[in-house]
Amino acid sequence: MSVGCTACSAGHFQSQGATGFCEPCAQGYYNPDTGRANCMPCPPGQYQNSSRQTECSLCIPGTYTPKYGSNNCTKCAIGTYALRCSSSCRRCPAGSYGIKKGKL
């Protein structure tokens, strides 16, 4: 870091340089480090529903998110299930069933 310059705090970034402020990471993104030029998207199975965050949250059992940069998780349909931090739901195996949406 140059003399007189201050690193952006975790949860923030500055991609342009030569400005007087840092931008907050948007929902669906995070930045765990100081002095970064960009934020990273939350990976599939994780989400972030607030800005300025340093980590993503894991989708709870019965929910999933298949894409990068998600700001929420979706409940699994009836007859399917998902474990914690899932990027998709799976069909209940033969001999079992699921009667509620969003259940493990």
mmCIF file of N, CA and C in Angstrom:
data_model
loop_
_atom_site.group_PDB
_atom_site.id
_atom_site.type_symbol
_atom_site.label_atom_id
_atom_site.label_comp_id
_atom_site.label_asym_id
_atom_site.label_seq_id
_atom_site.Cartn_x
_atom_site.Cartn_y
_atom_site.Cartn_z
ATOM 1 N N MET A 1 0.856 -1.175 0.000
ATOM 2 C CA MET A 1 0.000 0.000 0.000
ATOM 3 C C MET A 1 0.898 1.234 0.000
ATOM 4 N N SER A 2 0.531 2.191 -0.780
ATOM 5 C CA SER A 2 1.306 3.433 -0.878
ATOM 6 C C SER A 2 1.132 4.285 0.368
ATOM 7 N N VAL A 3 2.142 5.102 0.664
ATOM 8 C CA VAL A 3 2.079 6.010 1.808
ATOM 9 C C VAL A 3 0.894 6.949 1.603
ATOM 10 N N GLY A 4 0.081 7.122 2.627
ATOM 11 C CA GLY A 4 -1.069 8.009 2.552
ATOM 12 C C GLY A 4 -2.324 7.338 2.027
ATOM 13 N N CYS A 5 -2.244 6.096 1.579
ATOM 14 C CA CYS A 5 -3.414 5.368 1.091
ATOM 15 C C CYS A 5 -3.869 4.384 2.165
ATOM 16 N N THR A 6 -5.158 4.195 2.271
ATOM 17 C CA THR A 6 -5.722 3.289 3.261
ATOM 18 C C THR A 6 -6.393 2.123 2.558
ATOM 19 N N ALA A 7 -6.111 0.930 2.995
ATOM 20 C CA ALA A 7 -6.717 -0.274 2.411
ATOM 21 C C ALA A 7 -8.206 -0.328 2.735
ATOM 22 N N CYS A 8 -8.980 -0.779 1.778
ATOM 23 C CA CYS A 8 -10.411 -1.001 2.016
ATOM 24 C C CYS A 8 -10.555 -2.113 3.055
ATOM 25 N N SER A 9 -11.527 -1.977 3.935
ATOM 26 C CA SER A 9 -11.750 -2.990 4.962
ATOM 27 C C SER A 9 -12.439 -4.211 4.359
ATOM 28 N N ALA A 10 -12.383 -5.318 5.071
ATOM 29 C CA ALA A 10 -13.077 -6.532 4.647
ATOM 30 C C ALA A 10 -14.554 -6.208 4.456
ATOM 31 N N GLY A 11 -15.164 -6.821 3.451
ATOM 32 C CA GLY A 11 -16.566 -6.533 3.134
ATOM 33 C C GLY A 11 -16.720 -5.365 2.173
ATOM 34 N N HIS A 12 -15.606 -4.755 1.776
ATOM 35 C CA HIS A 12 -15.600 -3.613 0.862
ATOM 36 C C HIS A 12 -14.556 -3.839 -0.226
ATOM 37 N N PHE A 13 -14.591 -3.036 -1.275
ATOM 38 C CA PHE A 13 -13.621 -3.141 -2.357
ATOM 39 C C PHE A 13 -13.451 -1.791 -3.049
ATOM 40 N N GLN A 14 -12.418 -1.683 -3.845
ATOM 41 C CA GLN A 14 -12.208 -0.496 -4.676
ATOM 42 C C GLN A 14 -11.485 -0.951 -5.933
ATOM 43 N N SER A 15 -12.188 -0.974 -7.057
ATOM 44 C CA SER A 15 -11.611 -1.483 -8.299
ATOM 45 C C SER A 15 -11.002 -0.379 -9.171
ATOM 46 N N GLN A 16 -11.349 0.866 -8.925
ATOM 47 C CA GLN A 16 -10.893 1.960 -9.777
ATOM 48 C C GLN A 16 -9.590 2.600 -9.328
ATOM 49 N N GLY A 17 -9.350 2.683 -8.038
ATOM 50 C CA GLY A 17 -8.194 3.413 -7.528
ATOM 51 C C GLY A 17 -8.424 4.908 -7.697
ATOM 52 N N ALA A 18 -7.592 5.701 -7.111
ATOM 53 C CA ALA A 18 -7.660 7.166 -7.223
ATOM 54 C C ALA A 18 -9.019 7.734 -6.835
ATOM 55 N N THR A 19 -9.678 7.125 -5.871
ATOM 56 C CA THR A 19 -10.935 7.672 -5.349
ATOM 57 C C THR A 19 -10.803 7.821 -3.845
ATOM 58 N N GLY A 20 -11.769 8.449 -3.246
ATOM 59 C CA GLY A 20 -11.717 8.702 -1.815
ATOM 60 C C GLY A 20 -12.608 7.780 -0.995
ATOM 61 N N PHE A 21 -13.049 6.678 -1.554
ATOM 62 C CA PHE A 21 -13.935 5.797 -0.802
ATOM 63 C C PHE A 21 -13.856 4.363 -1.324
ATOM 64 N N CYS A 22 -14.356 3.444 -0.515
ATOM 65 C CA CYS A 22 -14.465 2.030 -0.889
ATOM 66 C C CYS A 22 -15.945 1.693 -1.023
ATOM 67 N N GLU A 23 -16.261 0.793 -1.927
ATOM 68 C CA GLU A 23 -17.641 0.351 -2.151
ATOM 69 C C GLU A 23 -17.930 -0.868 -1.282
ATOM 70 N N PRO A 24 -19.165 -1.012 -0.774
ATOM 71 C CA PRO A 24 -19.511 -2.230 -0.037
ATOM 72 C C PRO A 24 -19.780 -3.384 -1.004
ATOM 73 N N CYS A 25 -19.454 -4.590 -0.591
ATOM 74 C CA CYS A 25 -19.830 -5.761 -1.372
ATOM 75 C C CYS A 25 -21.354 -5.848 -1.387
ATOM 76 N N ALA A 26 -21.921 -6.189 -2.523
ATOM 77 C CA ALA A 26 -23.381 -6.284 -2.674
ATOM 78 C C ALA A 26 -23.894 -7.613 -2.116
ATOM 79 N N GLN A 27 -25.212 -7.732 -1.976
ATOM 80 C CA GLN A 27 -25.826 -8.994 -1.590
ATOM 81 C C GLN A 27 -25.399 -10.070 -2.581
ATOM 82 N N GLY A 28 -25.118 -11.269 -2.087
ATOM 83 C CA GLY A 28 -24.674 -12.370 -2.925
ATOM 84 C C GLY A 28 -23.165 -12.426 -3.095
ATOM 85 N N TYR A 29 -22.465 -11.421 -2.541
ATOM 86 C CA TYR A 29 -21.005 -11.336 -2.666
ATOM 87 C C TYR A 29 -20.378 -11.122 -1.296
ATOM 88 N N TYR A 30 -19.089 -11.413 -1.190
ATOM 89 C CA TYR A 30 -18.380 -11.243 0.078
ATOM 90 C C TYR A 30 -16.907 -10.937 -0.195
ATOM 91 N N ASN A 31 -16.226 -10.451 0.839
ATOM 92 C CA ASN A 31 -14.800 -10.181 0.757
ATOM 93 C C ASN A 31 -14.204 -10.379 2.149
ATOM 94 N N PRO A 32 -13.437 -11.437 2.350
ATOM 95 C CA PRO A 32 -12.888 -11.704 3.681
ATOM 96 C C PRO A 32 -11.620 -10.921 4.010
ATOM 97 N N ASP A 33 -11.038 -10.244 3.016
ATOM 98 C CA ASP A 33 -9.730 -9.616 3.200
ATOM 99 C C ASP A 33 -9.784 -8.090 3.094
ATOM 100 N N THR A 34 -8.745 -7.434 3.572
ATOM 101 C CA THR A 34 -8.603 -5.990 3.380
ATOM 102 C C THR A 34 -7.835 -5.731 2.085
ATOM 103 N N GLY A 35 -8.055 -4.563 1.500
ATOM 104 C CA GLY A 35 -7.288 -4.135 0.345
ATOM 105 C C GLY A 35 -7.585 -4.857 -0.960
ATOM 106 N N ARG A 36 -8.780 -5.372 -1.125
ATOM 107 C CA ARG A 36 -9.115 -6.102 -2.357
ATOM 108 C C ARG A 36 -9.729 -5.171 -3.399
ATOM 109 N N ALA A 37 -9.537 -5.526 -4.664
ATOM 110 C CA ALA A 37 -10.073 -4.746 -5.774
ATOM 111 C C ALA A 37 -11.460 -5.224 -6.201
ATOM 112 N N ASN A 38 -11.936 -6.351 -5.660
ATOM 113 C CA ASN A 38 -13.271 -6.841 -5.996
ATOM 114 C C ASN A 38 -13.799 -7.760 -4.907
ATOM 115 N N CYS A 39 -15.083 -8.025 -4.973
ATOM 116 C CA CYS A 39 -15.719 -8.967 -4.058
ATOM 117 C C CYS A 39 -15.929 -10.276 -4.806
ATOM 118 N N MET A 40 -16.065 -11.348 -4.078
ATOM 119 C CA MET A 40 -16.249 -12.666 -4.681
ATOM 120 C C MET A 40 -17.704 -13.096 -4.549
ATOM 121 N N PRO A 41 -18.251 -13.779 -5.567
ATOM 122 C CA PRO A 41 -19.623 -14.261 -5.459
ATOM 123 C C PRO A 41 -19.699 -15.460 -4.519
ATOM 124 N N CYS A 42 -20.777 -15.557 -3.793
ATOM 125 C CA CYS A 42 -20.992 -16.744 -2.967
ATOM 126 C C CYS A 42 -21.121 -17.948 -3.900
ATOM 127 N N PRO A 43 -20.509 -19.076 -3.550
ATOM 128 C CA PRO A 43 -20.587 -20.252 -4.416
ATOM 129 C C PRO A 43 -21.948 -20.945 -4.299
ATOM 130 N N PRO A 44 -22.283 -21.826 -5.240
ATOM 131 C CA PRO A 44 -23.528 -22.591 -5.142
ATOM 132 C C PRO A 44 -23.627 -23.290 -3.783
ATOM 133 N N GLY A 45 -24.825 -23.311 -3.209
ATOM 134 C CA GLY A 45 -25.029 -23.899 -1.889
ATOM 135 C C GLY A 45 -24.835 -22.906 -0.760
ATOM 136 N N GLN A 46 -24.421 -21.680 -1.092
ATOM 137 C CA GLN A 46 -24.230 -20.627 -0.102
ATOM 138 C C GLN A 46 -24.866 -19.337 -0.607
ATOM 139 N N TYR A 47 -25.151 -18.420 0.310
ATOM 140 C CA TYR A 47 -25.809 -17.160 -0.040
ATOM 141 C C TYR A 47 -25.373 -16.063 0.908
ATOM 142 N N GLN A 48 -25.701 -14.836 0.552
ATOM 143 C CA GLN A 48 -25.487 -13.692 1.437
ATOM 144 C C GLN A 48 -26.588 -12.691 1.148
ATOM 145 N N ASN A 49 -27.443 -12.429 2.146
ATOM 146 C CA ASN A 49 -28.583 -11.533 1.937
ATOM 147 C C ASN A 49 -28.351 -10.131 2.502
ATOM 148 N N SER A 50 -27.117 -9.817 2.857
ATOM 149 C CA SER A 50 -26.760 -8.479 3.332
ATOM 150 C C SER A 50 -25.536 -7.993 2.568
ATOM 151 N N SER A 51 -25.364 -6.694 2.524
ATOM 152 C CA SER A 51 -24.157 -6.129 1.902
ATOM 153 C C SER A 51 -23.064 -6.001 2.966
ATOM 154 N N ARG A 52 -21.845 -5.670 2.521
ATOM 155 C CA ARG A 52 -20.691 -5.431 3.409
ATOM 156 C C ARG A 52 -20.259 -6.672 4.196
ATOM 157 N N GLN A 53 -20.407 -7.850 3.625
ATOM 158 C CA GLN A 53 -20.139 -9.075 4.387
ATOM 159 C C GLN A 53 -18.777 -9.684 4.072
ATOM 160 N N THR A 54 -18.240 -10.433 5.040
ATOM 161 C CA THR A 54 -16.929 -11.057 4.922
ATOM 162 C C THR A 54 -17.021 -12.556 4.667
ATOM 163 N N GLU A 55 -18.219 -13.107 4.673
ATOM 164 C CA GLU A 55 -18.408 -14.532 4.395
ATOM 165 C C GLU A 55 -19.829 -14.776 3.925
ATOM 166 N N CYS A 56 -20.045 -15.946 3.361
ATOM 167 C CA CYS A 56 -21.380 -16.359 2.914
ATOM 168 C C CYS A 56 -21.984 -17.290 3.949
ATOM 169 N N SER A 57 -23.285 -17.409 3.941
ATOM 170 C CA SER A 57 -23.988 -18.341 4.814
ATOM 171 C C SER A 57 -24.314 -19.609 4.032
ATOM 172 N N LEU A 58 -24.373 -20.736 4.729
ATOM 173 C CA LEU A 58 -24.699 -22.008 4.097
ATOM 174 C C LEU A 58 -26.209 -22.182 4.003
ATOM 175 N N CYS A 59 -26.690 -22.703 2.877
ATOM 176 C CA CYS A 59 -28.104 -23.045 2.783
ATOM 177 C C CYS A 59 -28.396 -24.133 3.814
ATOM 178 N N ILE A 60 -29.507 -24.003 4.509
ATOM 179 C CA ILE A 60 -29.868 -24.979 5.540
ATOM 180 C C ILE A 60 -30.458 -26.225 4.876
ATOM 181 N N PRO A 61 -30.496 -27.350 5.581
ATOM 182 C CA PRO A 61 -31.101 -28.554 5.007
ATOM 183 C C PRO A 61 -32.528 -28.272 4.522
ATOM 184 N N GLY A 62 -32.858 -28.820 3.365
ATOM 185 C CA GLY A 62 -34.178 -28.606 2.775
ATOM 186 C C GLY A 62 -34.217 -27.423 1.825
ATOM 187 N N THR A 63 -33.075 -26.720 1.684
ATOM 188 C CA THR A 63 -32.988 -25.584 0.765
ATOM 189 C C THR A 63 -31.734 -25.721 -0.090
ATOM 190 N N TYR A 64 -31.675 -24.954 -1.184
ATOM 191 C CA TYR A 64 -30.541 -25.021 -2.102
ATOM 192 C C TYR A 64 -30.418 -23.727 -2.887
ATOM 193 N N THR A 65 -29.287 -23.525 -3.506
ATOM 194 C CA THR A 65 -29.106 -22.480 -4.507
ATOM 195 C C THR A 65 -28.092 -22.988 -5.526
ATOM 196 N N PRO A 66 -28.457 -23.022 -6.808
ATOM 197 C CA PRO A 66 -27.598 -23.608 -7.827
ATOM 198 C C PRO A 66 -26.583 -22.659 -8.456
ATOM 199 N N LYS A 67 -26.680 -21.378 -8.168
ATOM 200 C CA LYS A 67 -25.832 -20.435 -8.896
ATOM 201 C C LYS A 67 -24.880 -19.662 -7.985
ATOM 202 N N TYR A 68 -23.896 -19.053 -8.605
ATOM 203 C CA TYR A 68 -22.972 -18.160 -7.910
ATOM 204 C C TYR A 68 -23.660 -16.812 -7.662
ATOM 205 N N GLY A 69 -23.337 -16.171 -6.551
ATOM 206 C CA GLY A 69 -23.845 -14.832 -6.262
ATOM 207 C C GLY A 69 -25.282 -14.789 -5.779
ATOM 208 N N SER A 70 -25.745 -15.835 -5.121
ATOM 209 C CA SER A 70 -27.131 -15.881 -4.643
ATOM 210 C C SER A 70 -27.308 -15.060 -3.368
ATOM 211 N N ASN A 71 -28.493 -14.453 -3.232
ATOM 212 C CA ASN A 71 -28.800 -13.726 -1.999
ATOM 213 C C ASN A 71 -29.869 -14.430 -1.175
ATOM 214 N N ASN A 72 -30.245 -15.648 -1.573
ATOM 215 C CA ASN A 72 -31.151 -16.465 -0.770
ATOM 216 C C ASN A 72 -31.093 -17.909 -1.240
ATOM 217 N N CYS A 73 -31.705 -18.796 -0.486
ATOM 218 C CA CYS A 73 -31.808 -20.208 -0.847
ATOM 219 C C CYS A 73 -33.278 -20.513 -1.115
ATOM 220 N N THR A 74 -33.529 -21.499 -1.944
ATOM 221 C CA THR A 74 -34.880 -21.884 -2.336
ATOM 222 C C THR A 74 -35.253 -23.198 -1.670
ATOM 223 N N LYS A 75 -36.497 -23.294 -1.199
ATOM 224 C CA LYS A 75 -36.961 -24.541 -0.587
ATOM 225 C C LYS A 75 -37.084 -25.626 -1.650
ATOM 226 N N CYS A 76 -36.719 -26.844 -1.273
ATOM 227 C CA CYS A 76 -36.876 -27.989 -2.167
ATOM 228 C C CYS A 76 -38.361 -28.309 -2.331
ATOM 229 N N ALA A 77 -38.715 -28.823 -3.483
ATOM 230 C CA ALA A 77 -40.104 -29.185 -3.777
ATOM 231 C C ALA A 77 -40.502 -30.441 -2.996
ATOM 232 N N ILE A 78 -41.789 -30.654 -2.868
ATOM 233 C CA ILE A 78 -42.305 -31.868 -2.236
ATOM 234 C C ILE A 78 -41.761 -33.072 -2.989
ATOM 235 N N GLY A 79 -41.326 -34.087 -2.266
ATOM 236 C CA GLY A 79 -40.780 -35.295 -2.866
ATOM 237 C C GLY A 79 -39.288 -35.216 -3.133
ATOM 238 N N THR A 80 -38.658 -34.100 -2.723
ATOM 239 C CA THR A 80 -37.212 -33.955 -2.868
ATOM 240 C C THR A 80 -36.609 -33.508 -1.538
ATOM 241 N N TYR A 81 -35.293 -33.568 -1.452
ATOM 242 C CA TYR A 81 -34.599 -33.151 -0.234
ATOM 243 C C TYR A 81 -33.240 -32.574 -0.584
ATOM 244 N N ALA A 82 -32.640 -31.866 0.355
ATOM 245 C CA ALA A 82 -31.280 -31.339 0.206
ATOM 246 C C ALA A 82 -30.609 -31.330 1.570
ATOM 247 N N LEU A 83 -29.339 -31.645 1.571
ATOM 248 C CA LEU A 83 -28.538 -31.553 2.778
ATOM 249 C C LEU A 83 -28.046 -30.117 2.923
ATOM 250 N N ARG A 84 -27.382 -29.821 4.012
ATOM 251 C CA ARG A 84 -26.824 -28.486 4.249
ATOM 252 C C ARG A 84 -25.842 -28.130 3.130
ATOM 253 N N CYS A 85 -25.865 -26.889 2.677
ATOM 254 C CA CYS A 85 -24.943 -26.353 1.681
ATOM 255 C C CYS A 85 -25.106 -27.037 0.316
ATOM 256 N N SER A 86 -26.354 -27.266 -0.088
ATOM 257 C CA SER A 86 -26.630 -27.965 -1.353
ATOM 258 C C SER A 86 -26.827 -27.002 -2.511
ATOM 259 N N SER A 87 -26.408 -27.456 -3.694
ATOM 260 C CA SER A 87 -26.618 -26.673 -4.910
ATOM 261 C C SER A 87 -27.791 -27.218 -5.720
ATOM 262 N N SER A 88 -28.408 -28.299 -5.238
ATOM 263 C CA SER A 88 -29.592 -28.859 -5.896
ATOM 264 C C SER A 88 -30.347 -29.751 -4.910
ATOM 265 N N CYS A 89 -31.579 -30.066 -5.261
ATOM 266 C CA CYS A 89 -32.375 -30.998 -4.462
ATOM 267 C C CYS A 89 -32.328 -32.361 -5.138
ATOM 268 N N ARG A 90 -32.475 -33.379 -4.343
ATOM 269 C CA ARG A 90 -32.474 -34.759 -4.858
ATOM 270 C C ARG A 90 -33.843 -35.376 -4.630
ATOM 271 N N ARG A 91 -34.215 -36.278 -5.514
ATOM 272 C CA ARG A 91 -35.481 -36.997 -5.347
ATOM 273 C C ARG A 91 -35.378 -37.928 -4.150
ATOM 274 N N CYS A 92 -36.481 -38.063 -3.435
ATOM 275 C CA CYS A 92 -36.520 -39.044 -2.356
ATOM 276 C C CYS A 92 -36.345 -40.428 -2.984
ATOM 277 N N PRO A 93 -35.549 -41.291 -2.355
ATOM 278 C CA PRO A 93 -35.328 -42.616 -2.934
ATOM 279 C C PRO A 93 -36.585 -43.488 -2.866
ATOM 280 N N ALA A 94 -36.603 -44.527 -3.685
ATOM 281 C CA ALA A 94 -37.711 -45.481 -3.671
ATOM 282 C C ALA A 94 -37.906 -46.003 -2.252
ATOM 283 N N GLY A 95 -39.133 -46.115 -1.840
ATOM 284 C CA GLY A 95 -39.450 -46.589 -0.500
ATOM 285 C C GLY A 95 -39.552 -45.458 0.509
ATOM 286 N N SER A 96 -39.402 -44.194 0.055
ATOM 287 C CA SER A 96 -39.536 -43.040 0.956
ATOM 288 C C SER A 96 -40.296 -41.939 0.233
ATOM 289 N N TYR A 97 -40.696 -40.924 0.985
ATOM 290 C CA TYR A 97 -41.421 -39.806 0.388
ATOM 291 C C TYR A 97 -41.190 -38.543 1.186
ATOM 292 N N GLY A 98 -41.520 -37.408 0.611
ATOM 293 C CA GLY A 98 -41.443 -36.132 1.286
ATOM 294 C C GLY A 98 -42.769 -35.417 1.110
ATOM 295 N N ILE A 99 -43.426 -35.023 2.207
ATOM 296 C CA ILE A 99 -44.744 -34.412 2.114
ATOM 297 C C ILE A 99 -44.746 -32.915 2.350
ATOM 298 N N LYS A 100 -43.595 -32.362 2.759
ATOM 299 C CA LYS A 100 -43.520 -30.923 3.011
ATOM 300 C C LYS A 100 -42.432 -30.297 2.180
ATOM 301 N N LYS A 101 -42.685 -29.111 1.674
ATOM 302 C CA LYS A 101 -41.710 -28.355 0.912
ATOM 303 C C LYS A 101 -40.611 -27.855 1.840
ATOM 304 N N GLY A 102 -39.346 -27.970 1.416
ATOM 305 C CA GLY A 102 -38.239 -27.440 2.188
ATOM 306 C C GLY A 102 -37.802 -28.282 3.350
ATOM 307 N N LYS A 103 -38.001 -29.575 3.305
ATOM 308 C CA LYS A 103 -37.596 -30.459 4.396
ATOM 309 C C LYS A 103 -36.365 -31.274 4.002
ATOM 310 N N LEU A 104 -35.653 -31.730 5.031
ATOM 311 C CA LEU A 104 -34.472 -32.575 4.813
ATOM 312 C C LEU A 104 -34.929 -33.957 4.421
#
